[in-house]
Short mmCIF file of C-alpha atoms in Angstrom, two decimals:
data_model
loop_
_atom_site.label_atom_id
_atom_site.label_comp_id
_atom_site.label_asym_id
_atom_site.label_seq_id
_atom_site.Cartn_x
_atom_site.Cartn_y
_atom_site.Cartn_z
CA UNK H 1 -23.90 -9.64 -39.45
CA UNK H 2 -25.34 -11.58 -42.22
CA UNK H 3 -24.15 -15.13 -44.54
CA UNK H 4 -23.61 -14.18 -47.56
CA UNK H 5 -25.26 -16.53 -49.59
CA UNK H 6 -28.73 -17.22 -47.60
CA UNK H 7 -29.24 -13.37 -46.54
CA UNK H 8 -29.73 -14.87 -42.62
CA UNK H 9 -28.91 -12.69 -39.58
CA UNK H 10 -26.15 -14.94 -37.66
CA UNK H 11 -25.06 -12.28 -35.09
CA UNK H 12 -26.01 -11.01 -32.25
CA UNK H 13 -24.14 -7.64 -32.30
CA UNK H 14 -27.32 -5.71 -33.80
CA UNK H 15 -28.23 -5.64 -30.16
CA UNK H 16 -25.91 -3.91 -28.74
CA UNK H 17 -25.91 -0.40 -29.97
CA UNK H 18 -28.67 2.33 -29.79
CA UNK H 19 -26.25 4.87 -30.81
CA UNK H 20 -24.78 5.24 -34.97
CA UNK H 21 -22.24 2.44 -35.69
CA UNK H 22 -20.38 4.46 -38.20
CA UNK H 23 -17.37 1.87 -38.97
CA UNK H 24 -16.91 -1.72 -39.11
CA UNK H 25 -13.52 -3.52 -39.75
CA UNK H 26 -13.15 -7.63 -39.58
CA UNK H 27 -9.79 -8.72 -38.11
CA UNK H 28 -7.32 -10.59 -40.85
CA UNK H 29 -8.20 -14.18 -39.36
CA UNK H 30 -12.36 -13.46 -39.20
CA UNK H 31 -11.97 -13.74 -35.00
CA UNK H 32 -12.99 -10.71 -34.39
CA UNK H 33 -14.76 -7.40 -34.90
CA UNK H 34 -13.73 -3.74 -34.34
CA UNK H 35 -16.37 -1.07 -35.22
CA UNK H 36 -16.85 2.97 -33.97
CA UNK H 37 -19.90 4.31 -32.89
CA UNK H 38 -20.70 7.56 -31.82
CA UNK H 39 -22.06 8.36 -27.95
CA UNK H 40 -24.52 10.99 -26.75
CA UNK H 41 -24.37 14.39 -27.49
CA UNK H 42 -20.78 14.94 -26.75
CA UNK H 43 -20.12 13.03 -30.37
CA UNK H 44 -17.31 10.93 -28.32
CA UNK H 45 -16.18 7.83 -30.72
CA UNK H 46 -15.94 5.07 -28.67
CA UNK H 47 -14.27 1.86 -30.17
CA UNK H 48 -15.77 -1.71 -29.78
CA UNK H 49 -13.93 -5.39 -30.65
CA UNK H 50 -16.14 -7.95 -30.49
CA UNK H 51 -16.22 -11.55 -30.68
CA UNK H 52 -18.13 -12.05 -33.76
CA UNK H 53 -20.03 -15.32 -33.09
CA UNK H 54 -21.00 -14.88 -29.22
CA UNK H 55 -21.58 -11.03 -29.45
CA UNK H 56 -19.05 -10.91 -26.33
CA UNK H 57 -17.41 -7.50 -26.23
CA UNK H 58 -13.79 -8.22 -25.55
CA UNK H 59 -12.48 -4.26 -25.62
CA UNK H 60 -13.70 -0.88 -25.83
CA UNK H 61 -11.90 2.73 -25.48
CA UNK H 62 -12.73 6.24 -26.08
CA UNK H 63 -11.29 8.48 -28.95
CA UNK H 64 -12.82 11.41 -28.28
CA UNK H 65 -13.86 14.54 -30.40
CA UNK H 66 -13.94 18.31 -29.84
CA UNK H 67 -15.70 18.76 -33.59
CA UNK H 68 -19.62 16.97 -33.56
CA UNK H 69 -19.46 16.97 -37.81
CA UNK H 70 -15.72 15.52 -38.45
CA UNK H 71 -16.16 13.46 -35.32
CA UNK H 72 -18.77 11.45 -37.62
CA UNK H 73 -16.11 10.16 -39.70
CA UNK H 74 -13.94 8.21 -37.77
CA UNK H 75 -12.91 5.14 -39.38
CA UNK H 76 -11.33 1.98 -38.15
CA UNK H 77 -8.83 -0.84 -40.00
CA UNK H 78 -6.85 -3.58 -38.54
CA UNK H 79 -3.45 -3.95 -39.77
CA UNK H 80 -2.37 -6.92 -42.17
CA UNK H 81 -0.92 -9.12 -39.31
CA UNK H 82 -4.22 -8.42 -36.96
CA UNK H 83 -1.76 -7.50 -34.07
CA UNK H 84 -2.80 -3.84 -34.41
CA UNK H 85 -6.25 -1.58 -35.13
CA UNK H 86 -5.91 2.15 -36.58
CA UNK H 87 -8.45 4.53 -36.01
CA UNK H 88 -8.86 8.00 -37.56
CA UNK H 89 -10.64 10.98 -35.81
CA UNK H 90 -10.78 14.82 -35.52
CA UNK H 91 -7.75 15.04 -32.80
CA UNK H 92 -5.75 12.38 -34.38
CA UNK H 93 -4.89 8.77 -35.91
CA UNK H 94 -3.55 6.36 -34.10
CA UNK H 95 -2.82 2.77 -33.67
CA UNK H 96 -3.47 0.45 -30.83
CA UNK H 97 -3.10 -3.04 -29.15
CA UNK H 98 -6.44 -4.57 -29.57
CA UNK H 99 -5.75 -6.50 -26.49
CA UNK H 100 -5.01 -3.78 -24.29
CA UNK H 101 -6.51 -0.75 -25.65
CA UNK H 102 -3.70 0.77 -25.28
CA UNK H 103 -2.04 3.22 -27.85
CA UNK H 104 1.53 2.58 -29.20
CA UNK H 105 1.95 5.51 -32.37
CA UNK H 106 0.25 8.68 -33.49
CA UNK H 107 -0.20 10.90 -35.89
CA UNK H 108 0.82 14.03 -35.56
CA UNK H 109 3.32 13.98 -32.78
CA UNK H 110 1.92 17.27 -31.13
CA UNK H 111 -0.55 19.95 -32.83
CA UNK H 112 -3.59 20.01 -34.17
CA UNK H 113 -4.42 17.82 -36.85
CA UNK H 114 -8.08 16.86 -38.73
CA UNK H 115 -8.00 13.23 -39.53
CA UNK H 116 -10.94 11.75 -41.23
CA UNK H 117 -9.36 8.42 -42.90
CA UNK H 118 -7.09 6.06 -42.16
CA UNK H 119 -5.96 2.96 -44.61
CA UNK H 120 -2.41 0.36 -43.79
CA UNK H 121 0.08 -0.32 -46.67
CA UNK H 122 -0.37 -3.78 -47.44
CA UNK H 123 2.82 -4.75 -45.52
CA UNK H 124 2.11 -3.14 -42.34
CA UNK H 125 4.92 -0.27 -42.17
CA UNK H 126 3.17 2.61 -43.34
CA UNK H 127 -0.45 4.09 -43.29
CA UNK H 128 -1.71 6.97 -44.81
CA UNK H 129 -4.43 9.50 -43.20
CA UNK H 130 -5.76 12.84 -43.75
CA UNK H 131 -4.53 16.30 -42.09
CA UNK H 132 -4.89 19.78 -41.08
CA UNK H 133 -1.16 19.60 -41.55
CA UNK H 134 0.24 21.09 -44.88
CA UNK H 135 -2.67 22.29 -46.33
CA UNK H 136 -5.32 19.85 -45.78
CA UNK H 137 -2.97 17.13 -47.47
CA UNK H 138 -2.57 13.55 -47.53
CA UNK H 139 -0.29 12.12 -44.70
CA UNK H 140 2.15 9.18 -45.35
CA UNK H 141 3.53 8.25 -41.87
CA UNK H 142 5.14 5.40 -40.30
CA UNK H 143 3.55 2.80 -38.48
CA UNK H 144 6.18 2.17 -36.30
CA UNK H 145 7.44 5.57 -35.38
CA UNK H 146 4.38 7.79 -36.03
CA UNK H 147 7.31 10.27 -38.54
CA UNK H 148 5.71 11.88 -41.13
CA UNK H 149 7.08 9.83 -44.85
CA UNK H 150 5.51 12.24 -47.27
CA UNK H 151 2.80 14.30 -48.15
CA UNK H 152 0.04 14.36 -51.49
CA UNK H 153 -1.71 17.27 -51.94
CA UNK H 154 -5.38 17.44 -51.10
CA UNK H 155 -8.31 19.57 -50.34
CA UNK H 156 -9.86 17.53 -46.98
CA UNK H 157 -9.48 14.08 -48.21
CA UNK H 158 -11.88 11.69 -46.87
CA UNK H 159 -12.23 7.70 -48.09
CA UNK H 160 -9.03 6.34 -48.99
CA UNK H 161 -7.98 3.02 -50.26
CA UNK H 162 -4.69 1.10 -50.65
CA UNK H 163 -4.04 -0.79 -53.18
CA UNK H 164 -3.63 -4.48 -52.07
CA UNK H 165 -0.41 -4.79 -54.14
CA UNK H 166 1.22 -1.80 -52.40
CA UNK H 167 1.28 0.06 -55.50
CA UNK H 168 -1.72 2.45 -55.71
CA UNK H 169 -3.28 4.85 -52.83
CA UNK H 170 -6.84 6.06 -53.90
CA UNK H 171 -8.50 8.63 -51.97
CA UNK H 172 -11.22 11.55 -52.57
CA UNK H 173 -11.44 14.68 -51.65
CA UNK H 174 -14.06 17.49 -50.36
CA UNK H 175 -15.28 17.60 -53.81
CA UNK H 176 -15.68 14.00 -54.18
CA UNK H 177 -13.01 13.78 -56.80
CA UNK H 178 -11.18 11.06 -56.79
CA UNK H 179 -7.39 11.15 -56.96
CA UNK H 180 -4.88 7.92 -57.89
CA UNK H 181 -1.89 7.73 -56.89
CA UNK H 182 1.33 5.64 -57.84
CA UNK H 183 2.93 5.50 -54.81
CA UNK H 184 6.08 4.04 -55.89
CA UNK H 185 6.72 6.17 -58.67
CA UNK H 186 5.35 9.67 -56.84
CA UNK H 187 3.01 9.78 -59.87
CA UNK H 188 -0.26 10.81 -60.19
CA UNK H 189 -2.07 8.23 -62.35
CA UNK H 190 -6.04 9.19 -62.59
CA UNK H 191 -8.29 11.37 -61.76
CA UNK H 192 -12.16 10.22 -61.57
CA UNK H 193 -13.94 13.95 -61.64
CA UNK H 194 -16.34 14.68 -58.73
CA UNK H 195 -20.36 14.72 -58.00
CA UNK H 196 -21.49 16.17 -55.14
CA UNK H 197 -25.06 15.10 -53.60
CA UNK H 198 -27.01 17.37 -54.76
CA UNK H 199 -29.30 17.76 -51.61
CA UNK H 200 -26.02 18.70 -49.15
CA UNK H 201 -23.46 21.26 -49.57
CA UNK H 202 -20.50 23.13 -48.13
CA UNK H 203 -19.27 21.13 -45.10
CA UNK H 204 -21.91 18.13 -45.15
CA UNK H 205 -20.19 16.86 -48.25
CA UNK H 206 -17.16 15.78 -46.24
CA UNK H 207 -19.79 13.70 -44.15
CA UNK H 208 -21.55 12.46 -46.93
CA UNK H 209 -18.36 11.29 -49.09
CA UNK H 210 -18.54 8.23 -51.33
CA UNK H 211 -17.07 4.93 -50.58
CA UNK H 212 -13.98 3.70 -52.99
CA UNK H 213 -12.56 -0.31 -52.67
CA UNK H 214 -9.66 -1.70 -54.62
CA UNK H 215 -10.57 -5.61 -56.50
CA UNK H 216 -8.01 -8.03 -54.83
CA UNK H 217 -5.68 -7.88 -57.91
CA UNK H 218 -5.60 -3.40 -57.69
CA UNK H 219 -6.63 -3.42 -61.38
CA UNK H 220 -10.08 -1.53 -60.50
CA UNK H 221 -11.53 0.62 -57.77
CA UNK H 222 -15.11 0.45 -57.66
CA UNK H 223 -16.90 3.63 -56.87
CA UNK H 224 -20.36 4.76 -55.03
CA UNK H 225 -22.59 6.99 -56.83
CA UNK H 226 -25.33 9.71 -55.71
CA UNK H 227 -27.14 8.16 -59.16
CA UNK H 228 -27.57 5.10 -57.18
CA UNK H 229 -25.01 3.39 -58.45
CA UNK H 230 -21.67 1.89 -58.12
CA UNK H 231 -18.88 2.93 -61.06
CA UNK H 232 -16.12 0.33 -61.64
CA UNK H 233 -13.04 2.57 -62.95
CA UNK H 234 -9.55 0.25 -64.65
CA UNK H 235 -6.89 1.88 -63.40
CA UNK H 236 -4.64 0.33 -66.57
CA UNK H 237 -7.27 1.62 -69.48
CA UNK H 238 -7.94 4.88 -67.17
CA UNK H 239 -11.77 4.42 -68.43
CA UNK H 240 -14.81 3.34 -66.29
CA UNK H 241 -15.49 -0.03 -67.44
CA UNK H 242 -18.61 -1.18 -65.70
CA UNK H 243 -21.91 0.26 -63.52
CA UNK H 244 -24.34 -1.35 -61.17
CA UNK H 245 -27.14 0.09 -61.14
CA UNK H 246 -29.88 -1.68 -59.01
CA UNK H 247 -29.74 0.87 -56.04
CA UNK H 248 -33.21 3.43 -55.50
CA UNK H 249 -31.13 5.37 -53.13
CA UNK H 250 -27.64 6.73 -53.30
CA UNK H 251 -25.07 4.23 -52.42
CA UNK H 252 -22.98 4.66 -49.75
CA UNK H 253 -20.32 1.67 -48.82
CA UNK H 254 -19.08 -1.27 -51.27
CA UNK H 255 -16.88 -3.43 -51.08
CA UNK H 256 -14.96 -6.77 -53.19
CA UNK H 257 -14.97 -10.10 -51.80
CA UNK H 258 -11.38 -11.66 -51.19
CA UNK H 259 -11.36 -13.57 -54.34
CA UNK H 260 -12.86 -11.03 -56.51
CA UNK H 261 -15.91 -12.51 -57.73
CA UNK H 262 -18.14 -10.48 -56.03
CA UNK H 263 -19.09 -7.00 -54.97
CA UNK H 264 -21.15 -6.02 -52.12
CA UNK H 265 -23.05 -2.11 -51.84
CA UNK H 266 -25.25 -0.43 -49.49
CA UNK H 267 -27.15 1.77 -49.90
CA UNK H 268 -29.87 5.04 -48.62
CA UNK H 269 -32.50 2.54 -49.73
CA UNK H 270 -31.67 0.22 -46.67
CA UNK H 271 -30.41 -2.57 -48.71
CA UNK H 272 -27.04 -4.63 -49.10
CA UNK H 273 -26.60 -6.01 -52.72
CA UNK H 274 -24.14 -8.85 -53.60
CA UNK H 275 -23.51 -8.34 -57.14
CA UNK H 276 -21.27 -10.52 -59.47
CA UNK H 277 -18.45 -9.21 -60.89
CA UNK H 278 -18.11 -8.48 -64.38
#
Protein backbone atom coordinates (compact mmCIF):
# COMPACT_ATOMS: atom_id res chain seq x y z
CA UNK A 1 0.00 0.00 0.00
CA UNK A 2 1.28 3.31 -0.96
CA UNK A 3 0.20 7.49 -0.06
CA UNK A 4 -0.84 8.83 -2.79
CA UNK A 5 0.79 11.94 -2.98
CA UNK A 6 4.55 11.12 -1.69
CA UNK A 7 4.74 7.57 -3.59
CA UNK A 8 5.92 6.02 0.16
CA UNK A 9 5.27 2.36 1.05
CA UNK A 10 3.07 2.70 4.43
CA UNK A 11 2.04 -1.00 4.71
CA UNK A 12 3.20 -3.86 5.75
CA UNK A 13 0.97 -6.31 3.79
CA UNK A 14 3.67 -6.71 0.86
CA UNK A 15 5.04 -9.21 3.29
CA UNK A 16 2.75 -11.45 3.57
CA UNK A 17 2.18 -13.21 0.34
CA UNK A 18 4.60 -15.33 -1.84
CA UNK A 19 1.79 -16.52 -3.84
CA UNK A 20 -0.25 -13.98 -6.84
CA UNK A 21 -2.52 -11.45 -5.04
CA UNK A 22 -4.93 -11.24 -7.88
CA UNK A 23 -7.69 -8.83 -6.17
CA UNK A 24 -7.75 -6.09 -3.80
CA UNK A 25 -10.96 -4.35 -2.46
CA UNK A 26 -10.83 -1.45 0.47
CA UNK A 27 -13.81 -1.66 2.86
CA UNK A 28 -16.39 1.56 2.55
CA UNK A 29 -14.90 3.20 5.87
CA UNK A 30 -10.88 2.58 4.77
CA UNK A 31 -10.66 -0.06 8.06
CA UNK A 32 -9.93 -2.70 6.30
CA UNK A 33 -8.64 -4.78 3.41
CA UNK A 34 -10.00 -7.86 1.56
CA UNK A 35 -7.83 -9.21 -1.33
CA UNK A 36 -7.66 -13.03 -3.20
CA UNK A 37 -4.67 -14.72 -3.85
CA UNK A 38 -4.11 -17.84 -5.38
CA UNK A 39 -2.36 -21.04 -3.36
CA UNK A 40 -0.08 -23.78 -4.68
CA UNK A 41 -0.72 -25.78 -7.46
CA UNK A 42 -4.21 -26.70 -6.66
CA UNK A 43 -5.12 -22.85 -7.88
CA UNK A 44 -7.38 -22.71 -4.51
CA UNK A 45 -8.46 -18.81 -3.97
CA UNK A 46 -8.09 -18.17 -0.60
CA UNK A 47 -9.57 -14.80 0.75
CA UNK A 48 -7.62 -12.42 3.15
CA UNK A 49 -9.12 -9.14 5.29
CA UNK A 50 -6.63 -7.35 6.73
CA UNK A 51 -6.16 -4.57 8.98
CA UNK A 52 -4.64 -2.11 6.74
CA UNK A 53 -2.30 -0.15 9.07
CA UNK A 54 -0.88 -3.09 11.41
CA UNK A 55 -0.78 -5.76 8.57
CA UNK A 56 -2.87 -7.97 11.20
CA UNK A 57 -4.86 -10.56 9.29
CA UNK A 58 -8.25 -10.51 10.89
CA UNK A 59 -10.01 -13.38 8.44
CA UNK A 60 -9.23 -15.72 5.82
CA UNK A 61 -11.37 -18.62 3.98
CA UNK A 62 -11.04 -20.80 1.05
CA UNK A 63 -13.10 -20.51 -2.26
CA UNK A 64 -11.85 -23.12 -4.00
CA UNK A 65 -11.47 -23.97 -7.81
CA UNK A 66 -11.76 -27.13 -9.93
CA UNK A 67 -10.57 -24.91 -13.25
CA UNK A 68 -6.50 -23.60 -12.73
CA UNK A 69 -7.23 -20.72 -15.77
CA UNK A 70 -10.83 -19.24 -14.61
CA UNK A 71 -9.74 -19.83 -11.05
CA UNK A 72 -7.24 -16.79 -11.84
CA UNK A 73 -9.99 -14.44 -12.02
CA UNK A 74 -11.64 -14.33 -8.93
CA UNK A 75 -12.51 -10.99 -7.87
CA UNK A 76 -13.54 -9.50 -4.59
CA UNK A 77 -15.93 -6.18 -3.60
CA UNK A 78 -17.36 -5.17 -0.37
CA UNK A 79 -20.83 -4.08 -0.42
CA UNK A 80 -21.86 -0.28 0.02
CA UNK A 81 -22.66 -0.60 3.82
CA UNK A 82 -19.17 -2.69 4.47
CA UNK A 83 -21.32 -5.34 6.38
CA UNK A 84 -20.77 -7.79 3.51
CA UNK A 85 -17.72 -8.95 0.87
CA UNK A 86 -18.68 -10.72 -2.61
CA UNK A 87 -16.38 -12.84 -4.23
CA UNK A 88 -16.59 -14.34 -7.75
CA UNK A 89 -14.95 -17.71 -8.77
CA UNK A 90 -15.22 -20.73 -11.15
CA UNK A 91 -17.86 -22.75 -8.79
CA UNK A 92 -19.73 -19.74 -7.81
CA UNK A 93 -20.37 -16.04 -6.35
CA UNK A 94 -21.16 -15.50 -3.21
CA UNK A 95 -21.41 -13.16 -0.37
CA UNK A 96 -20.12 -13.37 3.11
CA UNK A 97 -19.86 -11.95 6.73
CA UNK A 98 -16.45 -10.51 6.85
CA UNK A 99 -16.49 -11.18 10.49
CA UNK A 100 -17.24 -14.68 10.40
CA UNK A 101 -16.29 -15.98 7.13
CA UNK A 102 -19.19 -17.36 6.88
CA UNK A 103 -21.45 -17.44 3.68
CA UNK A 104 -25.07 -16.07 3.76
CA UNK A 105 -26.25 -16.08 -0.41
CA UNK A 106 -25.09 -17.65 -3.64
CA UNK A 107 -25.22 -17.65 -6.94
CA UNK A 108 -26.55 -20.18 -8.61
CA UNK A 109 -28.63 -22.04 -6.12
CA UNK A 110 -27.41 -25.57 -7.37
CA UNK A 111 -25.52 -26.38 -10.82
CA UNK A 112 -22.71 -25.50 -12.37
CA UNK A 113 -22.00 -22.07 -13.00
CA UNK A 114 -18.54 -20.08 -14.37
CA UNK A 115 -18.31 -16.86 -12.51
CA UNK A 116 -15.47 -14.61 -13.26
CA UNK A 117 -16.86 -11.04 -11.98
CA UNK A 118 -18.72 -9.81 -9.46
CA UNK A 119 -19.80 -5.87 -8.97
CA UNK A 120 -22.88 -4.53 -6.02
CA UNK A 121 -25.64 -2.10 -7.20
CA UNK A 122 -24.90 0.98 -5.53
CA UNK A 123 -27.67 0.37 -2.94
CA UNK A 124 -26.73 -2.97 -1.83
CA UNK A 125 -29.81 -5.20 -3.12
CA UNK A 126 -28.57 -6.52 -6.20
CA UNK A 127 -25.18 -7.63 -7.79
CA UNK A 128 -24.48 -8.72 -11.04
CA UNK A 129 -21.88 -11.65 -12.04
CA UNK A 130 -21.03 -13.73 -14.90
CA UNK A 131 -22.41 -17.40 -15.80
CA UNK A 132 -22.33 -20.65 -17.45
CA UNK A 133 -26.05 -20.21 -17.01
CA UNK A 134 -28.04 -19.06 -20.16
CA UNK A 135 -25.51 -18.95 -22.52
CA UNK A 136 -22.55 -17.52 -20.97
CA UNK A 137 -24.77 -14.38 -19.97
CA UNK A 138 -24.75 -11.71 -17.55
CA UNK A 139 -26.45 -12.58 -14.14
CA UNK A 140 -28.60 -9.99 -12.22
CA UNK A 141 -29.39 -11.67 -8.84
CA UNK A 142 -30.43 -10.65 -5.52
CA UNK A 143 -28.33 -9.96 -2.74
CA UNK A 144 -30.55 -10.98 -0.29
CA UNK A 145 -32.06 -14.12 -1.66
CA UNK A 146 -29.39 -15.29 -4.15
CA UNK A 147 -32.90 -15.44 -7.11
CA UNK A 148 -31.86 -14.85 -10.34
CA UNK A 149 -33.47 -10.83 -11.42
CA UNK A 150 -32.52 -10.96 -15.06
CA UNK A 151 -30.21 -11.87 -17.55
CA UNK A 152 -27.94 -9.64 -20.49
CA UNK A 153 -26.62 -11.46 -23.07
CA UNK A 154 -22.91 -12.14 -23.22
CA UNK A 155 -20.17 -14.20 -24.61
CA UNK A 156 -17.97 -14.97 -21.09
CA UNK A 157 -18.11 -11.60 -19.62
CA UNK A 158 -15.29 -10.74 -17.47
CA UNK A 159 -14.64 -6.97 -15.76
CA UNK A 160 -17.76 -5.38 -14.94
CA UNK A 161 -18.58 -2.08 -13.46
CA UNK A 162 -21.65 -0.42 -11.87
CA UNK A 163 -22.41 2.67 -12.33
CA UNK A 164 -22.23 4.64 -8.99
CA UNK A 165 -25.64 6.25 -9.71
CA UNK A 166 -27.35 2.86 -10.16
CA UNK A 167 -28.05 3.60 -13.64
CA UNK A 168 -25.40 1.99 -15.91
CA UNK A 169 -23.76 -1.71 -15.71
CA UNK A 170 -20.53 -1.86 -17.91
CA UNK A 171 -18.94 -5.04 -18.53
CA UNK A 172 -16.68 -6.77 -21.39
CA UNK A 173 -16.71 -9.70 -22.85
CA UNK A 174 -14.28 -12.63 -24.25
CA UNK A 175 -13.55 -10.37 -27.04
CA UNK A 176 -12.79 -7.47 -24.97
CA UNK A 177 -15.75 -5.54 -26.25
CA UNK A 178 -17.23 -3.56 -24.11
CA UNK A 179 -20.99 -3.53 -23.62
CA UNK A 180 -23.21 -0.53 -21.70
CA UNK A 181 -26.00 -1.09 -20.31
CA UNK A 182 -29.06 1.07 -19.04
CA UNK A 183 -30.21 -0.89 -16.48
CA UNK A 184 -33.28 0.90 -15.73
CA UNK A 185 -34.53 1.22 -19.05
CA UNK A 186 -33.34 -2.59 -20.29
CA UNK A 187 -31.46 -0.61 -22.98
CA UNK A 188 -28.40 -1.13 -24.47
CA UNK A 189 -26.62 2.24 -24.64
CA UNK A 190 -22.84 1.72 -26.15
CA UNK A 191 -20.77 -0.44 -27.40
CA UNK A 192 -16.81 0.30 -27.18
CA UNK A 193 -15.50 -2.39 -30.04
CA UNK A 194 -12.83 -4.88 -28.84
CA UNK A 195 -8.78 -5.39 -29.05
CA UNK A 196 -7.46 -8.38 -28.15
CA UNK A 197 -3.61 -8.62 -26.95
CA UNK A 198 -2.11 -9.49 -29.65
CA UNK A 199 0.53 -11.91 -28.04
CA UNK A 200 -2.49 -14.27 -26.30
CA UNK A 201 -5.36 -15.89 -27.86
CA UNK A 202 -8.29 -18.25 -27.54
CA UNK A 203 -8.87 -18.84 -23.80
CA UNK A 204 -5.93 -16.59 -22.30
CA UNK A 205 -7.89 -13.56 -23.39
CA UNK A 206 -10.48 -14.14 -20.68
CA UNK A 207 -7.37 -14.01 -18.25
CA UNK A 208 -5.87 -11.21 -19.75
CA UNK A 209 -9.16 -8.91 -19.96
CA UNK A 210 -8.93 -5.14 -19.57
CA UNK A 211 -9.89 -3.22 -16.57
CA UNK A 212 -13.12 -0.70 -16.94
CA UNK A 213 -14.00 2.03 -13.79
CA UNK A 214 -16.96 4.35 -13.76
CA UNK A 215 -15.86 8.51 -12.67
CA UNK A 216 -17.88 9.14 -9.39
CA UNK A 217 -20.60 11.11 -11.31
CA UNK A 218 -21.17 7.66 -14.13
CA UNK A 219 -20.64 10.18 -16.97
CA UNK A 220 -17.35 8.21 -18.20
CA UNK A 221 -15.81 4.79 -17.92
CA UNK A 222 -12.25 4.86 -18.35
CA UNK A 223 -10.75 1.99 -20.22
CA UNK A 224 -7.22 -0.07 -20.25
CA UNK A 225 -5.53 -0.47 -23.44
CA UNK A 226 -3.00 -3.22 -24.92
CA UNK A 227 -1.51 0.26 -26.71
CA UNK A 228 -0.46 1.17 -23.31
CA UNK A 229 -2.95 3.28 -22.64
CA UNK A 230 -6.02 4.15 -20.81
CA UNK A 231 -9.28 5.36 -23.14
CA UNK A 232 -11.77 7.64 -21.34
CA UNK A 233 -15.24 6.87 -23.23
CA UNK A 234 -18.64 9.71 -22.30
CA UNK A 235 -21.28 7.65 -22.01
CA UNK A 236 -23.73 10.92 -22.87
CA UNK A 237 -21.68 11.96 -26.30
CA UNK A 238 -21.09 8.00 -26.93
CA UNK A 239 -17.43 9.21 -28.20
CA UNK A 240 -14.03 8.58 -26.48
CA UNK A 241 -13.13 11.83 -25.18
CA UNK A 242 -9.69 11.52 -23.70
CA UNK A 243 -6.32 9.00 -23.68
CA UNK A 244 -3.42 8.61 -21.33
CA UNK A 245 -0.83 7.54 -22.76
CA UNK A 246 2.36 7.42 -20.52
CA UNK A 247 2.32 3.53 -20.05
CA UNK A 248 5.51 1.30 -21.98
CA UNK A 249 3.55 -1.75 -21.19
CA UNK A 250 -0.06 -2.65 -21.61
CA UNK A 251 -2.19 -1.42 -18.84
CA UNK A 252 -3.93 -3.56 -16.83
CA UNK A 253 -6.08 -2.00 -13.70
CA UNK A 254 -7.29 1.82 -13.29
CA UNK A 255 -9.17 3.26 -11.32
CA UNK A 256 -10.96 7.14 -10.27
CA UNK A 257 -10.38 8.65 -7.05
CA UNK A 258 -13.66 9.37 -4.93
CA UNK A 259 -13.87 12.91 -5.93
CA UNK A 260 -12.98 12.52 -9.47
CA UNK A 261 -9.97 14.45 -9.90
CA UNK A 262 -7.78 11.82 -10.42
CA UNK A 263 -7.11 8.54 -12.15
CA UNK A 264 -4.82 5.90 -11.09
CA UNK A 265 -3.36 2.84 -13.84
CA UNK A 266 -1.07 0.03 -13.65
CA UNK A 267 0.48 -1.31 -15.75
CA UNK A 268 2.96 -4.56 -17.49
CA UNK A 269 5.68 -1.95 -17.09
CA UNK A 270 5.55 -2.33 -13.18
CA UNK A 271 4.35 1.10 -12.57
CA UNK A 272 1.22 2.86 -10.88
CA UNK A 273 0.47 6.33 -12.51
CA UNK A 274 -1.74 9.00 -10.81
CA UNK A 275 -2.89 11.02 -13.60
CA UNK A 276 -5.16 14.19 -13.43
CA UNK A 277 -8.27 14.17 -14.84
CA UNK A 278 -9.16 16.00 -17.79
Amino acid sequence: MWEAKSGRDVSPLNDNFVSAIISVAWSPNEQKVALVSTQGVSSQAEVFIFDPMTGRKLLSYIQGSNNFYFSHALEVAWSPDGKYLGTSGSDMAQITDPNSGQRVAKYPQGGPNTSRAFAWSPDGQMAVSSASQAGHSLQLWSTQTGAAIKYYPANFPNSIAWSPDGKYIAYEDIKQQIYIWNVKQDQLVLTIPGQLDPNLNGIFDEIHAHAIAWSPNSTELAVTSYENAVHIWNVNTKQQSYTYTEHSAPARAVAWSPDGQQIASAGDDHTVRIWQAV
